[in-house]
Short mmCIF file of C-alpha atoms in Angstrom, two decimals:
data_model
loop_
_atom_site.label_atom_id
_atom_site.label_comp_id
_atom_site.label_asym_id
_atom_site.label_seq_id
_atom_site.Cartn_x
_atom_site.Cartn_y
_atom_site.Cartn_z
CA LEU A 283 130.11 54.27 73.64
CA LEU A 284 129.16 50.98 74.92
CA GLN A 285 131.27 47.67 74.35
CA HIS A 286 130.02 44.44 75.10
CA LYS A 287 132.84 41.75 74.99
CA ARG A 288 132.08 37.95 74.58
CA PRO A 289 135.05 35.77 75.30
CA GLY A 290 135.93 34.40 71.72
CA ASN A 291 133.44 36.06 69.94
CA GLY A 292 135.13 39.43 69.15
CA LEU A 293 133.76 42.83 70.17
CA ALA A 294 130.52 44.36 69.34
CA VAL A 295 130.68 48.22 69.66
CA CYS A 296 127.66 50.64 69.60
CA ARG A 297 128.39 54.27 69.28
CA HIS A 298 126.07 57.18 68.40
CA LEU A 299 126.22 61.01 68.49
CA ARG A 300 123.56 62.89 70.25
CA HIS A 301 122.42 66.31 68.87
CA GLY A 302 123.26 67.49 72.30
CA GLY A 303 124.01 71.22 72.34
CA VAL A 304 123.59 71.48 68.66
CA TYR A 305 120.21 72.77 67.83
CA LEU A 306 118.82 72.41 64.32
CA ARG A 307 115.61 74.43 63.81
CA HIS A 308 113.16 72.85 61.38
CA GLY A 309 110.09 74.52 59.52
CA ASP A 310 110.64 78.34 59.37
CA SER A 311 114.64 77.93 59.95
CA ASP A 312 117.19 79.04 57.69
CA PRO A 313 117.86 76.00 55.23
CA TYR A 314 121.79 76.95 55.32
CA GLU A 315 121.65 76.42 58.94
CA LYS A 316 120.17 72.92 58.83
CA ILE A 317 122.58 72.09 55.95
CA TRP A 318 125.68 73.51 58.01
CA GLY A 319 124.22 71.49 61.15
CA GLU A 320 123.96 68.33 59.29
CA PHE A 321 127.46 68.85 57.79
CA ILE A 322 129.06 69.33 61.15
CA LEU A 323 127.21 66.57 62.98
CA GLU A 324 128.13 64.11 60.12
CA ASN A 325 131.79 65.26 60.58
CA ILE A 326 132.09 64.92 64.20
CA LEU A 327 130.37 61.37 63.88
CA THR A 328 132.95 60.30 61.09
CA THR A 329 135.89 61.69 63.45
CA SER A 330 134.48 59.89 66.40
CA GLU A 331 134.07 56.45 64.48
CA ARG A 332 137.62 56.78 63.30
CA ALA A 333 138.80 57.44 66.95
CA VAL A 334 136.73 54.53 68.39
CA ASN A 335 137.97 52.17 65.46
CA GLY A 336 141.53 53.53 66.02
CA PHE A 337 141.12 52.62 69.86
CA VAL A 338 139.78 49.23 69.41
CA ALA A 339 142.64 48.45 66.77
CA LYS A 340 145.33 49.74 69.47
CA GLU A 341 144.08 48.46 72.49
CA VAL A 342 141.78 45.63 72.08
CA TYR A 343 143.04 44.04 68.88
CA ASP A 344 146.56 45.06 68.82
CA GLY A 345 146.67 45.65 64.94
CA LYS A 346 144.39 46.35 62.13
CA THR A 347 140.75 45.95 62.08
CA ALA A 348 137.55 46.21 59.71
CA THR A 349 134.22 46.96 60.18
CA ILE A 350 130.97 45.44 58.97
CA ALA A 351 127.42 46.28 59.61
CA PRO A 352 123.81 44.74 58.43
CA GLY A 353 123.03 46.25 55.24
CA SER A 354 126.37 47.04 53.96
CA LEU A 355 126.57 43.69 52.13
CA ILE A 356 123.78 42.01 49.97
CA GLU A 357 124.81 38.68 52.14
CA TRP A 358 123.92 40.45 55.27
CA PRO A 359 120.61 42.24 55.00
CA VAL A 360 119.88 45.37 57.37
CA GLU A 361 117.28 43.32 59.15
CA GLN A 362 119.87 41.59 60.93
CA GLN A 363 120.37 44.38 63.15
CA VAL A 364 117.64 43.04 65.26
CA PRO A 365 119.61 39.86 66.55
CA LEU A 366 122.82 42.18 66.94
CA PHE A 367 120.60 44.57 69.14
CA THR A 368 119.37 41.31 71.10
CA ILE A 369 122.92 40.59 71.71
CA LEU A 370 123.75 43.80 73.40
CA GLY A 371 120.76 43.46 75.49
CA ASP A 372 119.52 47.08 76.99
CA GLY A 373 123.01 48.66 75.84
CA PRO A 374 121.39 50.41 73.06
CA ALA A 375 118.90 52.06 74.97
CA LYS A 376 121.10 52.96 77.79
CA CYS A 377 123.19 55.05 74.97
CA GLY A 378 119.54 56.42 73.78
CA ILE A 379 119.56 54.35 70.45
CA LYS A 380 116.27 53.12 69.29
CA LEU A 381 115.88 50.55 66.28
CA THR A 382 112.53 51.36 64.63
CA GLU A 383 110.40 48.84 62.74
CA THR A 384 111.96 49.75 58.97
CA MET A 385 115.63 49.28 60.60
CA LEU A 386 116.31 53.03 60.88
CA MET A 387 118.07 54.10 64.12
CA ILE A 388 117.12 56.99 66.12
CA PRO A 389 118.90 59.53 66.84
CA ASN A 390 119.74 59.55 62.98
CA LYS A 391 123.48 60.14 63.70
CA SER A 392 123.86 56.56 64.75
CA ILE A 393 126.51 53.88 63.37
CA PHE A 394 126.00 50.37 64.28
CA GLY A 395 128.34 47.39 63.32
CA ILE A 396 131.13 45.11 64.52
CA ILE A 397 134.71 45.79 64.45
CA PHE A 398 136.96 42.78 64.09
CA PRO A 399 140.79 41.85 63.58
CA ASN A 400 141.78 42.23 60.13
CA GLU A 401 145.18 40.82 58.96
CA HIS A 402 143.83 40.28 55.39
CA GLY A 403 142.96 43.80 54.31
CA TYR A 404 139.12 42.99 54.23
CA VAL A 405 137.20 46.15 53.20
CA SER A 406 133.42 45.68 53.22
CA CYS A 407 133.36 48.30 50.20
CA LYS A 408 134.83 45.43 48.14
CA ARG A 409 131.58 43.60 48.35
CA CYS A 410 129.04 46.38 47.91
CA PRO A 411 127.78 47.13 44.53
CA ARG A 412 126.47 50.47 45.28
CA GLU A 413 127.49 53.13 42.90
CA ASN A 414 128.41 56.56 43.61
CA CYS A 415 129.03 56.09 47.52
CA SER A 416 130.52 59.03 49.00
CA ASN A 417 131.82 56.69 51.77
CA ARG A 418 133.46 54.14 49.39
CA ARG A 419 137.15 53.13 50.69
CA ALA A 420 137.79 50.50 47.97
CA ALA A 421 136.63 49.48 44.32
CA TYR A 422 133.81 46.89 44.12
CA GLU A 423 135.04 43.46 43.35
CA ALA A 424 132.17 40.76 42.34
CA GLY A 425 132.43 37.60 44.18
CA SER A 426 131.64 35.89 47.50
CA VAL A 427 132.48 37.66 50.90
CA MET A 428 134.45 34.57 52.07
CA SER A 429 136.91 35.24 49.02
CA SER A 430 137.95 38.32 50.97
CA PHE A 431 139.50 36.52 53.62
#
């Protein structure tokens, strides 16, 4: 976990899960092993994300928070990860995170975005038109991002 706090500008949080002791074989391995391994890693990452969000809500902002990430909204394309990585300096590299030219993060079980105070009930899912999203937390509402605040 890397936190970079800039006074008056909120908190940028970079968190990821390395495969560590979990070995996922490829090629001749049992396909069920890979499926279960990915399932386990995804659940560990989701649980870790909730824990970080809960910690930041309680210890940093003393209340409700929301998250947003480049690529999660039409108005904020995934290419905008580059300026955020720049703001964090060598922090992502120290955590073992690399951003590729195609905007994928390595390791693949990485999450990148901004956690901010949220007294108005903002949920980025309300601004995302993507249908059938397994992570959807709210129904899509067409309109401006700023109308959510």
